[in-house]
Coordinates of C-alpha atoms in Angstrom, one line a residue:
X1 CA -0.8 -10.6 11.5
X2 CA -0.6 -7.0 10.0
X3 CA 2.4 -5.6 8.8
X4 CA 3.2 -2.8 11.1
X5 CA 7.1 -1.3 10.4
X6 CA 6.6 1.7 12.5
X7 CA 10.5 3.1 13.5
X8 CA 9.8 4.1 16.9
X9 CA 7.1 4.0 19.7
X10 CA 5.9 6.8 21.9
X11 CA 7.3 6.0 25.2
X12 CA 5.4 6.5 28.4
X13 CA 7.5 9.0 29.2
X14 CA 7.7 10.8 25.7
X15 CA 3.6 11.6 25.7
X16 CA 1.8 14.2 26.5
X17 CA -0.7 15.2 29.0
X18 CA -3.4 14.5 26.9
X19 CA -4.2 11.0 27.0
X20 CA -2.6 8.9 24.4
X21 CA -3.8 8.3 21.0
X22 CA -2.5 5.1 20.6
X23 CA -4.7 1.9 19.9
X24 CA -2.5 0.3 23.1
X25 CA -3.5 2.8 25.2
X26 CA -7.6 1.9 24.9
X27 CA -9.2 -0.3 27.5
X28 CA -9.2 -4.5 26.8
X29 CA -11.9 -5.7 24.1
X30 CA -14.7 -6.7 25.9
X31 CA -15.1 -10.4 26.4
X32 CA -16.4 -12.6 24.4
X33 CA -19.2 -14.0 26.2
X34 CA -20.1 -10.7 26.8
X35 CA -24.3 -10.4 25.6
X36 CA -24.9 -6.7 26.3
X37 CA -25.5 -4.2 23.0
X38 CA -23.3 -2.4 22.3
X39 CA -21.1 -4.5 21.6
X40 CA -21.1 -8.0 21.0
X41 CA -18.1 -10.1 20.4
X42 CA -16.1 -7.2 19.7
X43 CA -12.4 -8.7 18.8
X44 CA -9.2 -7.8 19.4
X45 CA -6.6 -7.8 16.6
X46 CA -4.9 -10.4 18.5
X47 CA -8.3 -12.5 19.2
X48 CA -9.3 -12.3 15.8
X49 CA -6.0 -13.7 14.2
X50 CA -6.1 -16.6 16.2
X51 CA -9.8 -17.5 15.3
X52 CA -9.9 -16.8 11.8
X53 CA -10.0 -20.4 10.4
X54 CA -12.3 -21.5 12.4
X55 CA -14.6 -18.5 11.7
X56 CA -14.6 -19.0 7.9
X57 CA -17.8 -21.1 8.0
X58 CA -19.5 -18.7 10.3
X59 CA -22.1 -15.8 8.9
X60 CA -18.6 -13.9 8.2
X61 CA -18.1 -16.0 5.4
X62 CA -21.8 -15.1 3.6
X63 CA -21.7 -13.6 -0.1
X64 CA -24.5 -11.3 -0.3
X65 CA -23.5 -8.4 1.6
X66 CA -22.7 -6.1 -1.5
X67 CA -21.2 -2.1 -1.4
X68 CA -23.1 0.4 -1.4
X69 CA -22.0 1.6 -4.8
X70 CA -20.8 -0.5 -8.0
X71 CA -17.4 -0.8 -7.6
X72 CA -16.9 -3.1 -11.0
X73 CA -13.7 -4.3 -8.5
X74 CA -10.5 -5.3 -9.9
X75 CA -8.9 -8.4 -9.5
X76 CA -5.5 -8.7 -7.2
X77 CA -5.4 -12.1 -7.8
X78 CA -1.8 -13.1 -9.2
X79 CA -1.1 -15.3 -12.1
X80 CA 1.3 -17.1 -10.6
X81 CA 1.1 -19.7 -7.0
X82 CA 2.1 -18.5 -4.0
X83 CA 5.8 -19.4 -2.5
X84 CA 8.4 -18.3 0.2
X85 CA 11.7 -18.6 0.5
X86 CA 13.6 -20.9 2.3
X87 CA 17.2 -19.2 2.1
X88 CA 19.1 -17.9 5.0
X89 CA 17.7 -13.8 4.9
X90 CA 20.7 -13.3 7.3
X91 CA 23.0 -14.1 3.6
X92 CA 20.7 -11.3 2.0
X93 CA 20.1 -8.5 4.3
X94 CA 22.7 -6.8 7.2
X95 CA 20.0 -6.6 10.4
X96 CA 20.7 -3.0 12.1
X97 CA 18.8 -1.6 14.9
X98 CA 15.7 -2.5 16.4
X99 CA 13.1 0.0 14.9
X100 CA 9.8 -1.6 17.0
X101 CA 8.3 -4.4 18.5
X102 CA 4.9 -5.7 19.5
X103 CA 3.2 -8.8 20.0
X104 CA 3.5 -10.0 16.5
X105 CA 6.8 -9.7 15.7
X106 CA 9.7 -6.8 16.1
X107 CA 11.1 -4.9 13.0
X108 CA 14.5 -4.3 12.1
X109 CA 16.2 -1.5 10.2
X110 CA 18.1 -3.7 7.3
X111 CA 20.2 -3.2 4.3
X112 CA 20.7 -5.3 1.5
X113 CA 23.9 -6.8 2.2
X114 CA 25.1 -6.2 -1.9
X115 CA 24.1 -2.4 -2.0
X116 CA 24.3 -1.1 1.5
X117 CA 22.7 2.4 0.3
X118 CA 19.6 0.1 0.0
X119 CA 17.8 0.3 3.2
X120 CA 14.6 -1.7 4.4
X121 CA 12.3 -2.6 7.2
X122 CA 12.2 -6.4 7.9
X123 CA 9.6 -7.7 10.3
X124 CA 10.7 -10.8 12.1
X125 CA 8.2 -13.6 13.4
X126 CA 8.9 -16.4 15.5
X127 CA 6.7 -19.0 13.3
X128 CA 6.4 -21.0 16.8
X129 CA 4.6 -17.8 17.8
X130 CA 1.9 -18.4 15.8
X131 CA -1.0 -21.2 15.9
X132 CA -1.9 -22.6 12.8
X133 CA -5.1 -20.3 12.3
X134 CA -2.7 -17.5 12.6
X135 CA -0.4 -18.7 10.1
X136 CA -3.3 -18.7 7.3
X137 CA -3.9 -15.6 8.5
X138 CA -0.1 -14.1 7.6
X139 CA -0.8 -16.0 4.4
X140 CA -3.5 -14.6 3.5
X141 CA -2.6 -11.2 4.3
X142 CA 1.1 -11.8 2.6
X143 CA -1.1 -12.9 -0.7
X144 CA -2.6 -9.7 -0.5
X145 CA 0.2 -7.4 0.2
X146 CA 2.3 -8.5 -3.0
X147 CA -0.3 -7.8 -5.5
X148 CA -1.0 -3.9 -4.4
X149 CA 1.1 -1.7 -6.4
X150 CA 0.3 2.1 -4.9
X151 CA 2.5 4.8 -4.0
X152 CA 0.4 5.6 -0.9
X153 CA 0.7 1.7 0.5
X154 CA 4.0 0.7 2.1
X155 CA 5.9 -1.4 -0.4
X156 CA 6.1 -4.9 0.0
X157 CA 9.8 -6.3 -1.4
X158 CA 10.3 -9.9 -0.4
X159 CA 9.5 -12.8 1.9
X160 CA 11.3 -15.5 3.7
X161 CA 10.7 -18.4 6.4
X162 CA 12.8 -20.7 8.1
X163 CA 12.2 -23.3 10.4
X164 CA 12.0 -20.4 13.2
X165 CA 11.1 -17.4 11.9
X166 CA 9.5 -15.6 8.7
X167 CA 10.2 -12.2 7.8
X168 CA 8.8 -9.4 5.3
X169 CA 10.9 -7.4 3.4
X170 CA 9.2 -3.9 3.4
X171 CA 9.7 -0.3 2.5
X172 CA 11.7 1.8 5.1
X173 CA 9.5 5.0 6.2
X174 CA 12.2 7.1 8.5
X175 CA 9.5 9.4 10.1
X176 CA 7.7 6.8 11.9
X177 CA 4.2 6.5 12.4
X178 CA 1.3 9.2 12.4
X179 CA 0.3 8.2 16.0
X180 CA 3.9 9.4 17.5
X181 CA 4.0 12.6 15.7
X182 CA 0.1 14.0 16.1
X183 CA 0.8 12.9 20.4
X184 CA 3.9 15.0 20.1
X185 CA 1.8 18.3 19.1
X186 CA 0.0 21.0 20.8
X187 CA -3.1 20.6 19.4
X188 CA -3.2 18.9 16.2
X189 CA -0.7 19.2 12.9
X190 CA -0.2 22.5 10.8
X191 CA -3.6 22.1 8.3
X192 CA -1.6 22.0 5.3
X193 CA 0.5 18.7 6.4
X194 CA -3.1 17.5 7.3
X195 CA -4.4 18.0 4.3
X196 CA -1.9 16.3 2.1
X197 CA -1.7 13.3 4.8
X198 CA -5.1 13.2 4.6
X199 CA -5.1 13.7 0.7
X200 CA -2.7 10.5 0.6
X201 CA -4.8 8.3 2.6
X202 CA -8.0 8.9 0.7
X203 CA -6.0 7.8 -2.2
X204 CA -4.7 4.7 -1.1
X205 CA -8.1 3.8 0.5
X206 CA -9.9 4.1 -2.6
X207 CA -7.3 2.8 -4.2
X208 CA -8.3 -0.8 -1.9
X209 CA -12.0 0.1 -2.7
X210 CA -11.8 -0.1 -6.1
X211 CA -10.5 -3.6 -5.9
X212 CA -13.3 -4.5 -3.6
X213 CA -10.9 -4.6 -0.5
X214 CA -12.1 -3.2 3.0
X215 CA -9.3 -2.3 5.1
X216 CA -10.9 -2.2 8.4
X217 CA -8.5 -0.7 10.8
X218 CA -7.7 2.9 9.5
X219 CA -6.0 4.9 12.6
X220 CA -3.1 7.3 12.9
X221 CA -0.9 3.9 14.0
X222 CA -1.2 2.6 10.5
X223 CA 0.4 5.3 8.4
X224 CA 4.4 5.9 8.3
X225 CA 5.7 9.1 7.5
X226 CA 8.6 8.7 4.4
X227 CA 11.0 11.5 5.6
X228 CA 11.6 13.1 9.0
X229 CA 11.0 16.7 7.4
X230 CA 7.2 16.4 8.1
X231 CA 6.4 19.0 5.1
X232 CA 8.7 16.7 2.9
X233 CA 7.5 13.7 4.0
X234 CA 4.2 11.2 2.2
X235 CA 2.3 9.3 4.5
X236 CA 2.0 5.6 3.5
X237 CA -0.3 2.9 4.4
X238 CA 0.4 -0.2 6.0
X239 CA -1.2 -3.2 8.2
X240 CA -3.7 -5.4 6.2
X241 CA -4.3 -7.6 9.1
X242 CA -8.4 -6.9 9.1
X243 CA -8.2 -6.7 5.6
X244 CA -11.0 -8.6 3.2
X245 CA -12.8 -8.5 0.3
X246 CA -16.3 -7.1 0.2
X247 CA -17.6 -9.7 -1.9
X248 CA -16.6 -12.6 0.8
X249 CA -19.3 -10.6 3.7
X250 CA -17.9 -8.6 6.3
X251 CA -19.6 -9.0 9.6
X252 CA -17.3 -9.9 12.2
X253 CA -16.8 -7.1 14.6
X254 CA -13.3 -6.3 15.0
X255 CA -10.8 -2.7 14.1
X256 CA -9.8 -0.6 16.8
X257 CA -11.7 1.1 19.3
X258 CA -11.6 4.7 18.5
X259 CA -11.9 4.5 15.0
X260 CA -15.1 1.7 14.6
X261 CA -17.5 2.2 12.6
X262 CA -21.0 2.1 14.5
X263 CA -22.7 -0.4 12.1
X264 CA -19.6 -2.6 13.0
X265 CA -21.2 -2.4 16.4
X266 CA -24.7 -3.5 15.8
X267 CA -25.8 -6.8 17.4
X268 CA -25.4 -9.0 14.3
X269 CA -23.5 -6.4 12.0
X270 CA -23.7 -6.8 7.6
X271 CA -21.3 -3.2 6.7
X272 CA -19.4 -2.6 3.8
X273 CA -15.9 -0.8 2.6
X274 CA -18.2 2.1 3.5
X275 CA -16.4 1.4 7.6
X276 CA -13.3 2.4 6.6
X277 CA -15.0 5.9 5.3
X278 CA -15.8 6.6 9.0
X279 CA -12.5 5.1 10.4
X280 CA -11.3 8.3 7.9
X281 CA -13.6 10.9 9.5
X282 CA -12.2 10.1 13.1
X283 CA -8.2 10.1 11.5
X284 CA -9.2 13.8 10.1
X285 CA -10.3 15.0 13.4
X286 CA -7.1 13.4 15.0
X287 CA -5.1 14.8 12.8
X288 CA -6.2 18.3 13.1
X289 CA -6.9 18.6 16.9
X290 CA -5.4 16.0 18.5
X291 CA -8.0 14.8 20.0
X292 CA -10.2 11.5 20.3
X293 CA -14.0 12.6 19.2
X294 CA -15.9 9.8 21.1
X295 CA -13.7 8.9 24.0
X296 CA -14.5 6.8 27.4
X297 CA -12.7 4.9 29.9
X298 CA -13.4 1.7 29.1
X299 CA -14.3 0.1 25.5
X300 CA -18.2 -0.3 25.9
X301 CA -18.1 3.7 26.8
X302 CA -16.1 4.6 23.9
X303 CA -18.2 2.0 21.8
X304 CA -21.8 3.5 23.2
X305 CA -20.2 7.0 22.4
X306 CA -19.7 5.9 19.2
X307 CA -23.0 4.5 18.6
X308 CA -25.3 7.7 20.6
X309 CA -23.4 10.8 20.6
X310 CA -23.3 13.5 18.3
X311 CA -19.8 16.0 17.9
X312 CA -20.7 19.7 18.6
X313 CA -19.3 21.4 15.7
X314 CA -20.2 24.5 17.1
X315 CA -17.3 24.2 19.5
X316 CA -14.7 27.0 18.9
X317 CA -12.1 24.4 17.3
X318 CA -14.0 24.0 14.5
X319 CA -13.5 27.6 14.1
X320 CA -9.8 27.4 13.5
X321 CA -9.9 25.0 10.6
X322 CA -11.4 25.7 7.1
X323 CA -15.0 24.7 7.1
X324 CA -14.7 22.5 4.4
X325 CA -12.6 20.0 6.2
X326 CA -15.1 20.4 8.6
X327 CA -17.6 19.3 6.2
X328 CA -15.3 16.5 5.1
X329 CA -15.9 15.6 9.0
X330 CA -19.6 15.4 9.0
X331 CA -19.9 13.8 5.9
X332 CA -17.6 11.1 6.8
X333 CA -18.7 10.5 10.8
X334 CA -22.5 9.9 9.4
X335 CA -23.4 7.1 11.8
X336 CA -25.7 6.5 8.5
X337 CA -23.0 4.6 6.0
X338 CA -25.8 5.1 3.4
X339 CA -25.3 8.5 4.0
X340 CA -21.9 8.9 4.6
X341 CA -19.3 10.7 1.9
X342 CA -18.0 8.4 -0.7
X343 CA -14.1 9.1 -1.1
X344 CA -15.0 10.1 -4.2
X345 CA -16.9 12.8 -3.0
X346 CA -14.2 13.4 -0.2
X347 CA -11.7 14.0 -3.2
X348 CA -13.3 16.4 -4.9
X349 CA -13.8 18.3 -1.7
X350 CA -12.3 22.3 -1.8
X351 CA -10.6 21.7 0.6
X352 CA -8.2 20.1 -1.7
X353 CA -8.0 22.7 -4.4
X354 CA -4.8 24.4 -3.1
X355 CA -3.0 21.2 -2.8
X356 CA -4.0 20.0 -6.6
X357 CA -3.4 23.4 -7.5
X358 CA 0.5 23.6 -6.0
X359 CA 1.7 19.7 -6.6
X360 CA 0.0 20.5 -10.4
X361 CA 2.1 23.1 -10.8
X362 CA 5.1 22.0 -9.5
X363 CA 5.0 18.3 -11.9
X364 CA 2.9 19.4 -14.9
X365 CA 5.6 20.1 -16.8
X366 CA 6.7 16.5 -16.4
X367 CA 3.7 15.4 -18.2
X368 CA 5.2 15.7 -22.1
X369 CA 4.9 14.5 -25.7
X370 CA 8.0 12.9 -25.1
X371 CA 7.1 11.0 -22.1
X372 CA 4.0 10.1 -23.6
X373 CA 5.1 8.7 -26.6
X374 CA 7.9 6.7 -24.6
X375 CA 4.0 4.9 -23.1
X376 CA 2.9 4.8 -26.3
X377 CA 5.6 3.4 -28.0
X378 CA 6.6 1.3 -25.3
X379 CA 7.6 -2.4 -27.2
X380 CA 5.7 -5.8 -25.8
X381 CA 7.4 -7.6 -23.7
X382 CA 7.4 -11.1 -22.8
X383 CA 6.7 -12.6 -19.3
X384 CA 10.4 -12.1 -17.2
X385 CA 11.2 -8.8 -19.1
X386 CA 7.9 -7.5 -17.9
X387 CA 8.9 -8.8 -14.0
X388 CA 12.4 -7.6 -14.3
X389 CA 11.3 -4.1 -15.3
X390 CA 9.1 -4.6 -12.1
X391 CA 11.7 -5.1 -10.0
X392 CA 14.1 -2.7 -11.4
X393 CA 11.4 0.5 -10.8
X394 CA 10.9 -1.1 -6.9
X395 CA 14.7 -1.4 -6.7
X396 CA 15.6 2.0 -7.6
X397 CA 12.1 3.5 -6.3
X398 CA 13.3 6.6 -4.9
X399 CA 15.5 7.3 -8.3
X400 CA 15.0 10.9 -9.5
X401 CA 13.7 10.0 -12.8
X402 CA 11.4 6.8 -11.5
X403 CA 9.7 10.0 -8.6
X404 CA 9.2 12.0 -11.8
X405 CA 6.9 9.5 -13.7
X406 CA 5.0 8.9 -10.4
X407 CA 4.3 12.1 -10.0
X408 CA 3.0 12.3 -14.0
X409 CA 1.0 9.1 -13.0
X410 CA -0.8 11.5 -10.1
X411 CA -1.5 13.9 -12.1
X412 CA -3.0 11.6 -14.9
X413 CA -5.2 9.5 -11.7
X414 CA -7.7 12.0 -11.9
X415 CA -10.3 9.6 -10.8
X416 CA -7.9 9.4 -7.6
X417 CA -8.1 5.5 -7.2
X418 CA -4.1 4.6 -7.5
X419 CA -4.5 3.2 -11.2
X420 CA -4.9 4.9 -14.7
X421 CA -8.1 3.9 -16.7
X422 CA -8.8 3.8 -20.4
X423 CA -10.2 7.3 -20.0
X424 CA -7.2 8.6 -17.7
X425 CA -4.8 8.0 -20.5
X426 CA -6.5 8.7 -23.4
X427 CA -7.2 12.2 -21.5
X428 CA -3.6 12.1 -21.0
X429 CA -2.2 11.7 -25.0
X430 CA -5.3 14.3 -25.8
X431 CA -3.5 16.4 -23.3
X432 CA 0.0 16.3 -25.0
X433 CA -2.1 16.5 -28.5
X434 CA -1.5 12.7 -29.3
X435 CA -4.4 10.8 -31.1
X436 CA -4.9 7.4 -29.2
X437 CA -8.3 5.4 -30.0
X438 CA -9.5 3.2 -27.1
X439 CA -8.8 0.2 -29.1
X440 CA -4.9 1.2 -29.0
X441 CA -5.1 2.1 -25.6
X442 CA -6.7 -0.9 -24.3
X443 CA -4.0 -3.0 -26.5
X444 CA -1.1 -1.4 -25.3
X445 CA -2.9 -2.1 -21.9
X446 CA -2.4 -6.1 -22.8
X447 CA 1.0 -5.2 -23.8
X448 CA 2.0 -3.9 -20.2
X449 CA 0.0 -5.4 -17.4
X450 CA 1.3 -7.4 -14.8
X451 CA -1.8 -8.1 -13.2
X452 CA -4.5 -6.5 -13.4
X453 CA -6.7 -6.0 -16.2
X454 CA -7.8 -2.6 -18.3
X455 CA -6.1 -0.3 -16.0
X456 CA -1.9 0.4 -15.6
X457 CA -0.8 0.7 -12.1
X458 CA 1.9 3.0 -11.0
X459 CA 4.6 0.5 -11.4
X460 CA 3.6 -0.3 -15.0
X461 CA 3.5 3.0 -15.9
X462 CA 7.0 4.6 -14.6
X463 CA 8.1 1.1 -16.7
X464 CA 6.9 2.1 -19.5
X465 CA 7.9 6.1 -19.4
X466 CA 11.2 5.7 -18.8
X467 CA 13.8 6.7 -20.6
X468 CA 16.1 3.9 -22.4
X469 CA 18.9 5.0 -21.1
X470 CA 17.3 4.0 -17.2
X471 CA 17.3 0.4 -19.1
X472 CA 20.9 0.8 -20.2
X473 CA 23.1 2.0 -17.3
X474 CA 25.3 -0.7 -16.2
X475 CA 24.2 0.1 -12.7
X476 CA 20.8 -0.6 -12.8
X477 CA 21.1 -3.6 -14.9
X478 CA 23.9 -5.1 -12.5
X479 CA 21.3 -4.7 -9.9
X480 CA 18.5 -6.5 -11.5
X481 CA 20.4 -9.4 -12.5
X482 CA 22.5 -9.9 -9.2
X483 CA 18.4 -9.9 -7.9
X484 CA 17.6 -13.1 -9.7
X485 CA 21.3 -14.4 -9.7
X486 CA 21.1 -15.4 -6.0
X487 CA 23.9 -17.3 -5.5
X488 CA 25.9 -14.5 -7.6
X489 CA 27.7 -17.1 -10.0
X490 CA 27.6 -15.0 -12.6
X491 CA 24.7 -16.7 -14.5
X492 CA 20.9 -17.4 -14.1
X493 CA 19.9 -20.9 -13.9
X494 CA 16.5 -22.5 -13.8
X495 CA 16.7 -22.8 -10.0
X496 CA 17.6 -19.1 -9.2
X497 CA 14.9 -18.0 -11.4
X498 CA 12.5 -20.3 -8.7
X499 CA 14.3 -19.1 -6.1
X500 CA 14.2 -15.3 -7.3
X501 CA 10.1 -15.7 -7.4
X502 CA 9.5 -17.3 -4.0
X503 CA 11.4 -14.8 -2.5
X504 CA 9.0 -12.4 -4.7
X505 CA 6.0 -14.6 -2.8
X506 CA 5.3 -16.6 -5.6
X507 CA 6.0 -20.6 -6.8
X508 CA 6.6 -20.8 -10.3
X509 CA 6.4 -24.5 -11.7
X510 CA 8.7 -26.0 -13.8
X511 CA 6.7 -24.8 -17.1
X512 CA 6.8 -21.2 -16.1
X513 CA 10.0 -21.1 -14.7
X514 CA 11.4 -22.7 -17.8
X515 CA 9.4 -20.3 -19.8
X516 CA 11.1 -17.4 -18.2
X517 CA 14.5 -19.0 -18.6
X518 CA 14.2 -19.4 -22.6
X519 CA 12.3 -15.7 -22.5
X520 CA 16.7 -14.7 -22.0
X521 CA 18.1 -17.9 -23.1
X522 CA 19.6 -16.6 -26.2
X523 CA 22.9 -19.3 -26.8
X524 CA 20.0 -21.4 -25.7
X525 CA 22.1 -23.4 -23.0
X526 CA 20.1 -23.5 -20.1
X527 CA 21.5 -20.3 -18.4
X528 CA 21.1 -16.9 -19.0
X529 CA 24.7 -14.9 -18.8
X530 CA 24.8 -11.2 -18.6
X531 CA 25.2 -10.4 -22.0
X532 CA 22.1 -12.1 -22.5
X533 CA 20.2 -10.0 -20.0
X534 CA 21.5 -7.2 -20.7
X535 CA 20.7 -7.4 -25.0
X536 CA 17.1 -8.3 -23.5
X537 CA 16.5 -5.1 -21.0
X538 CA 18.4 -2.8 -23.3
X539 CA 15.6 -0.6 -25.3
X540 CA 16.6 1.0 -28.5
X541 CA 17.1 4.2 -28.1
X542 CA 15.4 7.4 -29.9
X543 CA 15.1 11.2 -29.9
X544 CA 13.3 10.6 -26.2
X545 CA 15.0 13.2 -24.1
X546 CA 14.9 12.9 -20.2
X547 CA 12.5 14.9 -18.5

């Protein structure tokens, strides 16, 4: 079941006179006993959800199907088991206004019934909805969705099931999806916006690549705007429904019909992350013109379009945009994936020189001795100090100072994958005239990670950069700890640390989750108060200034 929080749909009655963009809009998947080429078997979302167990032993599941190029892929995998929580979310969160619905679920506008400045999108499931292969499926995906840590992905905040229902906790984009506002154009969005949209969702692609994760359903429906302002807003991923790792085989045919990839199509398709590189060719050329490049009235003619026809670039369109966009285009809709652009090579396109060159200029200055020595000095923390700082960036995510540092981390990704390497941050302390040899780097790595190893995610990073005085204001800390107190006594037990985790996604046993207790545990009497807490998050402070 992908996570889809889209505020509103494009009614009938709202679209243009162009036909409609929109995945719902397409003709039905061809059936499955269908033996003509192409396609075979080509599944819907829907189709494919509900037959995913029992297509784990098929040729989907093979091994040696490996990317094109040596992606050295990270791990998402978390330390800790996988949980849910079983409390009333209806306690936690005030449900407002319907923001969407479709046939897996309907999301809410929400607020968190402590902080009502704090707003969220909560998809709602009825669990009797869903057959058990489809529940595995929700797992699965929910699994993955925790781990990523990328501020071009939708942020996952907490889960929940009851005996009727389960529901995600997930970031609130105002702007709605990409879909609604390209079909409310003229003929595609200003090239700028395009550019940094498009910027974004190479990103947080590559970002998935270079943990070894296809998405496989890239389309204009999947990314939310943050802001109504389009030329303030990001664009943010969402939906890993179709997602899998390269490593487990990819060859079932599924995504969505405009934006397949042709070797998807093939009669018994082997493809690669390299499918999500076209899906990214057809959002471009959305994007900009408003327009679907291999269209038909049915799915087999959009499919055999897909798989036989060329795009004229000589059309007069193509005129109207820079060329190297349009050779971002070509590159990426290279029915060849062997031939097709590498994000990599998308990202160091020209095209993109005038956006580095303005967001550059506009956070450089962010990037300081100060704020790097604040990384390097940052102090080793132990197991719940590093998961409360976690949760005290995502709580207060759109806090002035917590943008600022995500912004540095940006400029820093030069390798434009969504995490910061040994080479990114020693380039970064050479930068601000800091001497840092790999072996320090790579310990104060250990020192900070969360999950994955060598590299610092975003999270991990704004963390570390903050200022102590983020880690002392009452505010913040009250926050934090009424997070993990969940039944607001005024002290942490054993069981609300449990509690506090599964509704994180995770089941801590009774070693960990006694470990994480003594971590605060100062009086040593089984709870922590907030005195406690507090002497534990506080930093000492020093001559760091803001920035």
């Amino acid at each position: 079941m992908g996570i889809c929080c889209y505020k509103d749909e494009v009614k009938p009655a709202e679209a243009t006179n162009r036909k409609s963009l929109k995945e719902g809009q397409s003709a039905q998947p061809a059936p499955n006993n269908q033996t003509t080429s192409p396609p075979l078997n080509f599944m819907s979302k829907k189709d494919f959800r509900a037959r995913v167990s029992s297509n784990k032993n098929s040729a989907d599941g093979s091994t040696n199907v490996l990317p094109r190029h040596n992606l050295s892929a990270l791990s998402l995998k978390s330390r800790w088991g996988s949980g849910v929580s079983k409390d009333d979310i209806r306690k936690v969160y005030q449900f407002g206004k319907k923001l969407g619905q479709g046939y897996a679920g309907t999301v809410y506008l929400a607020n968190y019934i402590n902080d009502k400045s704090r707003l969220y999108a909560i998809k709602s499931v009825e669990v009797t909805s869903l057959t058990s292969e489809a529940w595995q499926s929700y797992t699965q995906e929910l699994d993955l969705v925790k781990e990523i840590d990328c501020q071009h992905i939708v942020s996952f905040f907490e889960c929940y099931q009851s005996e009727k229902e389960c529901h995600l906790v997930l970031e609130y984009c105002e702007g709605g999806d990409l879909v609604s506002y390209v079909e409310n154009t003229d003929n595609g969005v200003h090239e700028e916006l395009a550019k940094k949209w498009f910027w974004q969702a190479c990103v947080a692609i590559n970002y998935l690549h270079r943990y070894g994760i296809a998405h496989r359903d890239i389309k204009l429906d999947n990314f939310l705007l943050t802001k109504k302002d389009p030329w303030k807003s990001d664009s943010k991923l969402i939906d890993f429904g179709f997602a899998k790792r390269v490593k487990e085989g990819l060859t079932t045919k599924l995504g969505t019909p405009y934006y397949v990839a042709p070797e998807v199509l093939e009669r018994n398709p082997r493809y690669t992350e390299e499918c999500d590189n076209w899906s990214l060719g057809i959002f471009l050329h959305m994007l900009l013109f408003a327009e679907i490049p291999f269209n038909g009235n049915s799915n087999n003619a959009i499919f055999d379009a897909i798989a036989t026809k060329e795009i004229n670039y000589n059309d007069k369109r193509f005129s109207n945009v820079s060329p190297y966009a349009v050779d971002i285009m070509k590159g990426l809709l290279n029915k060849n994936p062997s031939k097709r652009l590498t994000l990599k090579e998308v990202l160091a396109s020209p095209w993109f020189n005038t956006y580095i060159k303005d967001f550059d200029a506009k956070y450089e200055n962010y990037l300081t001795p100060d704020l790097m020595k604040r990384v390097r000095m940052a102090p080793k923390l132990n197991n719940l100090q590093r998961e409360v700082t976690k949760l005290m960036v995502n709580i207060f995510y759109d806090h002035p100072e917590v943008q600022k540092r995500k912004m540095v981390f940006s400029i820093i990704d030069t390798e434009r994958n969504g995490v910061l390497s040994i080479q990114e941050l020693s380039n970064a302390f050479k930068k601000v005239n800091i001497e840092m040899t790999e072996a320090q780097i790579n310990t104060l790595l250990d020192s900070m990670r969360l999950r994955s190893e060598h590299v610092l995610t975003v999270t991990e990073f704004v963390g570390a950069s903050l200022d102590p005085g983020f880690y002392k204001d009452k505010n913040n800390l009250k926050a934090a700890f009424d997070r993990i107190d969940v039944d607001l006594s005024g002290s942490i037990s054993f069981d609300n640390i449990r509690s506090c985790f599964e509704r994180f996604g995770y089941y801590l046993d009774d070693k960990v989750a006694k470990g994480f207790l003594q971590d605060f545990d100062i009086s040593a009497d089984g709870q922590i108060d907030y005195w406690e807490f507090e002497k534990m998050m506080v930093r000492d402070p020093d001559t760091t200034p803001k920035i």
